[in-house]
Amino acid sequence: MRAPGRGTRLLIPASETEFIEVESGLRIMFGIREDTREVDHLVFEQQGFGRRADKVTSEVGLDPETRPG
């Protein structure tokens, strides 16, 4: 993982849906919908504080005429 303006950081898998950044202890957890098994959010957690980031559809900004399906 590499954040803007920072060096490369090592992520290790803690489970199928969770990764830990070794140096800082940052946890990144993928929220999976039970019905579709698709990722619908991420949770970033460090030192007991968390921040949820909901998935934005990949269709944002696509012309409806050319949108698949």
N, CA, C and O atoms as CSV, one atom per row, in Angstrom:
chain,resi,resn,atom,element,x,y,z
A,1,MET,N,N,0.854,-1.151,0.000
A,1,MET,CA,C,0.000,0.000,0.000
A,1,MET,C,C,0.905,1.220,0.000
A,1,MET,O,O,1.959,1.232,0.636
A,2,ARG,N,N,0.470,2.258,-0.734
A,2,ARG,CA,C,1.238,3.502,-0.736
A,2,ARG,C,C,0.278,4.686,-0.759
A,2,ARG,O,O,-0.467,4.877,-1.720
A,3,ALA,N,N,0.306,5.467,0.295
A,3,ALA,CA,C,-0.511,6.678,0.373
A,3,ALA,C,C,0.251,7.819,-0.294
A,3,ALA,O,O,1.481,7.816,-0.304
A,4,PRO,N,N,-0.468,8.794,-0.850
A,4,PRO,CA,C,0.202,9.935,-1.482
A,4,PRO,C,C,1.181,10.612,-0.520
A,4,PRO,O,O,0.835,10.903,0.624
A,5,GLY,N,N,2.390,10.855,-0.989
A,5,GLY,CA,C,3.384,11.539,-0.181
A,5,GLY,C,C,4.067,10.681,0.870
A,5,GLY,O,O,4.832,11.195,1.686
A,6,ARG,N,N,3.803,9.397,0.862
A,6,ARG,CA,C,4.398,8.491,1.851
A,6,ARG,C,C,5.054,7.312,1.144
A,6,ARG,O,O,4.784,7.038,-0.025
A,7,GLY,N,N,5.904,6.637,1.866
A,7,GLY,CA,C,6.565,5.455,1.325
A,7,GLY,C,C,5.629,4.262,1.267
A,7,GLY,O,O,4.500,4.314,1.756
A,8,THR,N,N,6.106,3.207,0.674
A,8,THR,CA,C,5.344,1.967,0.571
A,8,THR,C,C,5.207,1.330,1.953
A,8,THR,O,O,6.154,1.330,2.739
A,9,ARG,N,N,4.024,0.788,2.244
A,9,ARG,CA,C,3.750,0.131,3.525
A,9,ARG,C,C,3.379,-1.327,3.274
A,9,ARG,O,O,2.772,-1.652,2.253
A,10,LEU,N,N,3.742,-2.198,4.201
A,10,LEU,CA,C,3.457,-3.616,4.082
A,10,LEU,C,C,2.108,-3.939,4.718
A,10,LEU,O,O,1.868,-3.615,5.881
A,11,LEU,N,N,1.227,-4.581,3.946
A,11,LEU,CA,C,-0.054,-5.069,4.451
A,11,LEU,C,C,0.032,-6.579,4.568
A,11,LEU,O,O,0.541,-7.252,3.671
A,12,ILE,N,N,-0.468,-7.110,5.678
A,12,ILE,CA,C,-0.534,-8.561,5.812
A,12,ILE,C,C,-1.991,-8.968,6.014
A,12,ILE,O,O,-2.739,-8.257,6.685
A,13,PRO,N,N,-2.403,-10.099,5.443
A,13,PRO,CA,C,-3.781,-10.549,5.632
A,13,PRO,C,C,-3.975,-11.109,7.040
A,13,PRO,O,O,-3.175,-11.915,7.515
A,14,ALA,N,N,-5.037,-10.673,7.692
A,14,ALA,CA,C,-5.404,-11.207,9.005
A,14,ALA,C,C,-6.549,-12.203,8.861
A,14,ALA,O,O,-6.729,-13.088,9.698
A,15,SER,N,N,-7.319,-12.045,7.784
A,15,SER,CA,C,-8.417,-12.955,7.464
A,15,SER,C,C,-8.757,-12.737,5.994
A,15,SER,O,O,-8.071,-11.993,5.292
A,16,GLU,N,N,-9.803,-13.379,5.545
A,16,GLU,CA,C,-10.240,-13.231,4.153
A,16,GLU,C,C,-10.678,-11.801,3.842
A,16,GLU,O,O,-10.609,-11.368,2.692
A,17,THR,N,N,-11.126,-11.072,4.855
A,17,THR,CA,C,-11.667,-9.727,4.634
A,17,THR,C,C,-10.942,-8.633,5.411
A,17,THR,O,O,-11.401,-7.491,5.437
A,18,GLU,N,N,-9.823,-8.961,6.041
A,18,GLU,CA,C,-9.124,-7.970,6.868
A,18,GLU,C,C,-7.618,-7.991,6.608
A,18,GLU,O,O,-7.002,-9.050,6.490
A,19,PHE,N,N,-7.041,-6.778,6.524
A,19,PHE,CA,C,-5.603,-6.621,6.335
A,19,PHE,C,C,-5.080,-5.659,7.391
A,19,PHE,O,O,-5.794,-4.759,7.832
A,20,ILE,N,N,-3.825,-5.855,7.794
A,20,ILE,CA,C,-3.200,-4.995,8.802
A,20,ILE,C,C,-1.927,-4.404,8.222
A,20,ILE,O,O,-1.097,-5.114,7.653
A,21,GLU,N,N,-1.786,-3.088,8.375
A,21,GLU,CA,C,-0.562,-2.401,7.960
A,21,GLU,C,C,0.422,-2.568,9.106
A,21,GLU,O,O,0.181,-2.094,10.217
A,22,VAL,N,N,1.525,-3.240,8.835
A,22,VAL,CA,C,2.444,-3.701,9.871
A,22,VAL,C,C,2.985,-2.575,10.747
A,22,VAL,O,O,2.927,-2.676,11.973
A,23,GLU,N,N,3.496,-1.532,10.164
A,23,GLU,CA,C,4.185,-0.488,10.924
A,23,GLU,C,C,3.265,0.281,11.874
A,23,GLU,O,O,3.638,0.543,13.017
A,24,SER,N,N,2.068,0.641,11.411
A,24,SER,CA,C,1.183,1.490,12.219
A,24,SER,C,C,0.069,0.734,12.929
A,24,SER,O,O,-0.542,1.265,13.856
A,25,GLY,N,N,-0.205,-0.506,12.506
A,25,GLY,CA,C,-1.306,-1.255,13.086
A,25,GLY,C,C,-2.659,-0.912,12.483
A,25,GLY,O,O,-3.687,-1.371,12.982
A,26,LEU,N,N,-2.681,-0.118,11.426
A,26,LEU,CA,C,-3.932,0.216,10.742
A,26,LEU,C,C,-4.597,-1.060,10.247
A,26,LEU,O,O,-3.955,-1.899,9.615
A,27,ARG,N,N,-5.886,-1.202,10.538
A,27,ARG,CA,C,-6.665,-2.349,10.052
A,27,ARG,C,C,-7.575,-1.877,8.934
A,27,ARG,O,O,-8.220,-0.835,9.048
A,28,ILE,N,N,-7.627,-2.637,7.861
A,28,ILE,CA,C,-8.524,-2.367,6.742
A,28,ILE,C,C,-9.424,-3.588,6.605
A,28,ILE,O,O,-8.957,-4.695,6.335
A,29,MET,N,N,-10.732,-3.365,6.797
A,29,MET,CA,C,-11.690,-4.466,6.753
A,29,MET,C,C,-12.685,-4.240,5.621
A,29,MET,O,O,-13.253,-3.157,5.483
A,30,PHE,N,N,-12.885,-5.272,4.820
A,30,PHE,CA,C,-13.835,-5.213,3.725
A,30,PHE,C,C,-15.185,-5.709,4.221
A,30,PHE,O,O,-15.282,-6.806,4.772
A,31,GLY,N,N,-16.234,-4.900,4.026
A,31,GLY,CA,C,-17.588,-5.310,4.369
A,31,GLY,C,C,-18.205,-6.016,3.174
A,31,GLY,O,O,-18.267,-5.452,2.082
A,32,ILE,N,N,-18.665,-7.252,3.375
A,32,ILE,CA,C,-19.195,-8.084,2.299
A,32,ILE,C,C,-20.699,-8.267,2.491
A,32,ILE,O,O,-21.159,-8.627,3.575
A,33,ARG,N,N,-21.460,-8.013,1.422
A,33,ARG,CA,C,-22.908,-8.263,1.465
A,33,ARG,C,C,-23.159,-9.765,1.482
A,33,ARG,O,O,-22.586,-10.503,0.680
A,34,GLU,N,N,-24.001,-10.211,2.378
A,34,GLU,CA,C,-24.280,-11.648,2.493
A,34,GLU,C,C,-25.010,-12.188,1.274
A,34,GLU,O,O,-24.764,-13.320,0.858
A,35,ASP,N,N,-25.913,-11.386,0.690
A,35,ASP,CA,C,-26.727,-11.895,-0.417
A,35,ASP,C,C,-25.964,-11.981,-1.734
A,35,ASP,O,O,-26.218,-12.888,-2.526
A,36,THR,N,N,-25.035,-11.059,-1.988
A,36,THR,CA,C,-24.319,-11.044,-3.268
A,36,THR,C,C,-22.844,-11.391,-3.133
A,36,THR,O,O,-22.183,-11.668,-4.134
A,37,ARG,N,N,-22.312,-11.381,-1.905
A,37,ARG,CA,C,-20.893,-11.615,-1.628
A,37,ARG,C,C,-19.995,-10.566,-2.275
A,37,ARG,O,O,-18.819,-10.828,-2.526
A,38,GLU,N,N,-20.541,-9.383,-2.546
A,38,GLU,CA,C,-19.767,-8.278,-3.106
A,38,GLU,C,C,-19.357,-7.323,-1.987
A,38,GLU,O,O,-20.059,-7.176,-0.986
A,39,VAL,N,N,-18.214,-6.681,-2.179
A,39,VAL,CA,C,-17.759,-5.667,-1.228
A,39,VAL,C,C,-18.688,-4.462,-1.330
A,39,VAL,O,O,-18.937,-3.968,-2.430
A,40,ASP,N,N,-19.208,-3.979,-0.190
A,40,ASP,CA,C,-20.052,-2.780,-0.239
A,40,ASP,C,C,-19.498,-1.639,0.613
A,40,ASP,O,O,-20.009,-0.521,0.552
A,41,HIS,N,N,-18.451,-1.911,1.411
A,41,HIS,CA,C,-17.803,-0.836,2.167
A,41,HIS,C,C,-16.446,-1.305,2.690
A,41,HIS,O,O,-16.133,-2.495,2.683
A,42,LEU,N,N,-15.663,-0.348,3.136
A,42,LEU,CA,C,-14.395,-0.607,3.822
A,42,LEU,C,C,-14.461,0.067,5.179
A,42,LEU,O,O,-15.136,1.083,5.343
A,43,VAL,N,N,-13.768,-0.493,6.142
A,43,VAL,CA,C,-13.604,0.163,7.434
A,43,VAL,C,C,-12.103,0.277,7.685
A,43,VAL,O,O,-11.376,-0.715,7.638
A,44,PHE,N,N,-11.656,1.498,7.951
A,44,PHE,CA,C,-10.271,1.762,8.329
A,44,PHE,C,C,-10.280,1.993,9.833
A,44,PHE,O,O,-11.014,2.853,10.320
A,45,GLU,N,N,-9.478,1.241,10.574
A,45,GLU,CA,C,-9.479,1.364,12.028
A,45,GLU,C,C,-8.044,1.431,12.546
A,45,GLU,O,O,-7.187,0.638,12.157
A,46,GLN,N,N,-7.805,2.403,13.437
A,46,GLN,CA,C,-6.485,2.548,14.035
A,46,GLN,C,C,-6.640,3.130,15.431
A,46,GLN,O,O,-7.354,4.116,15.621
A,47,GLN,N,N,-5.986,2.534,16.394
A,47,GLN,CA,C,-5.996,2.976,17.786
A,47,GLN,C,C,-7.416,3.147,18.328
A,47,GLN,O,O,-7.703,4.100,19.052
A,48,GLY,N,N,-8.295,2.217,17.970
A,48,GLY,CA,C,-9.655,2.227,18.483
A,48,GLY,C,C,-10.631,3.135,17.767
A,48,GLY,O,O,-11.813,3.154,18.110
A,49,PHE,N,N,-10.171,3.888,16.786
A,49,PHE,CA,C,-11.050,4.771,16.023
A,49,PHE,C,C,-11.215,4.212,14.616
A,49,PHE,O,O,-10.245,3.789,13.987
A,50,GLY,N,N,-12.447,4.216,14.131
A,50,GLY,CA,C,-12.717,3.671,12.809
A,50,GLY,C,C,-13.422,4.664,11.910
A,50,GLY,O,O,-14.092,5.590,12.368
A,51,ARG,N,N,-13.254,4.448,10.638
A,51,ARG,CA,C,-13.923,5.276,9.627
A,51,ARG,C,C,-14.427,4.347,8.535
A,51,ARG,O,O,-13.664,3.558,7.978
A,52,ARG,N,N,-15.712,4.446,8.232
A,52,ARG,CA,C,-16.327,3.615,7.201
A,52,ARG,C,C,-16.349,4.377,5.884
A,52,ARG,O,O,-16.639,5.572,5.847
A,53,ALA,N,N,-16.038,3.669,4.805
A,53,ALA,CA,C,-16.087,4.237,3.455
A,53,ALA,C,C,-16.997,3.350,2.613
A,53,ALA,O,O,-16.633,2.227,2.263
A,54,ASP,N,N,-18.188,3.865,2.289
A,54,ASP,CA,C,-19.132,3.095,1.485
A,54,ASP,C,C,-18.707,3.064,0.028
A,54,ASP,O,O,-18.138,4.025,-0.489
A,55,LYS,N,N,-18.990,1.948,-0.625
A,55,LYS,CA,C,-18.646,1.782,-2.034
A,55,LYS,C,C,-19.493,2.726,-2.881
A,55,LYS,O,O,-20.695,2.879,-2.666
A,56,VAL,N,N,-18.838,3.342,-3.836
A,56,VAL,CA,C,-19.523,4.175,-4.815
A,56,VAL,C,C,-19.634,3.335,-6.071
A,56,VAL,O,O,-18.653,2.720,-6.488
A,57,THR,N,N,-20.792,3.298,-6.674
A,57,THR,CA,C,-20.984,2.467,-7.853
A,57,THR,C,C,-19.970,2.801,-8.936
A,57,THR,O,O,-19.597,3.961,-9.116
A,58,SER,N,N,-19.536,1.796,-9.641
A,58,SER,CA,C,-18.564,2.001,-10.715
A,58,SER,C,C,-19.211,2.618,-11.946
A,58,SER,O,O,-18.526,2.946,-12.914
A,59,GLU,N,N,-20.524,2.776,-11.908
A,59,GLU,CA,C,-21.233,3.338,-13.055
A,59,GLU,C,C,-21.325,4.859,-12.996
A,59,GLU,O,O,-21.899,5.472,-13.896
A,60,VAL,N,N,-20.778,5.470,-11.968
A,60,VAL,CA,C,-20.813,6.922,-11.836
A,60,VAL,C,C,-20.118,7.551,-13.029
A,60,VAL,O,O,-18.989,7.189,-13.360
A,61,GLY,N,N,-20.786,8.485,-13.667
A,61,GLY,CA,C,-20.192,9.206,-14.786
A,61,GLY,C,C,-20.296,8.507,-16.125
A,61,GLY,O,O,-19.855,9.055,-17.135
A,62,LEU,N,N,-20.867,7.308,-16.163
A,62,LEU,CA,C,-21.017,6.627,-17.445
A,62,LEU,C,C,-22.275,7.099,-18.151
A,62,LEU,O,O,-23.302,7.348,-17.520
A,63,ASP,N,N,-22.183,7.214,-19.435
A,63,ASP,CA,C,-23.333,7.571,-20.258
A,63,ASP,C,C,-24.339,6.424,-20.195
A,63,ASP,O,O,-23.975,5.288,-20.500
A,64,PRO,N,N,-25.601,6.680,-19.807
A,64,PRO,CA,C,-26.606,5.617,-19.712
A,64,PRO,C,C,-26.770,4.827,-21.007
A,64,PRO,O,O,-27.134,3.651,-20.974
A,65,GLU,N,N,-26.507,5.458,-22.136
A,65,GLU,CA,C,-26.636,4.772,-23.425
A,65,GLU,C,C,-25.549,3.718,-23.625
A,65,GLU,O,O,-25.756,2.745,-24.349
A,66,THR,N,N,-24.400,3.904,-22.992
A,66,THR,CA,C,-23.294,2.964,-23.176
A,66,THR,C,C,-23.058,2.088,-21.953
A,66,THR,O,O,-22.155,1.251,-21.951
A,67,ARG,N,N,-23.862,2.275,-20.919
A,67,ARG,CA,C,-23.715,1.500,-19.686
A,67,ARG,C,C,-24.046,0.031,-19.951
A,67,ARG,O,O,-25.078,-0.263,-20.553
A,68,PRO,N,N,-23.185,-0.899,-19.511
A,68,PRO,CA,C,-23.465,-2.321,-19.721
A,68,PRO,C,C,-24.678,-2.785,-18.926
A,68,PRO,O,O,-24.984,-2.249,-17.861
A,69,GLY,N,N,-25.363,-3.794,-19.466
A,69,GLY,CA,C,-26.469,-4.457,-18.778
A,69,GLY,C,C,-27.649,-3.618,-18.634
A,69,GLY,O,O,-28.653,-4.056,-18.072
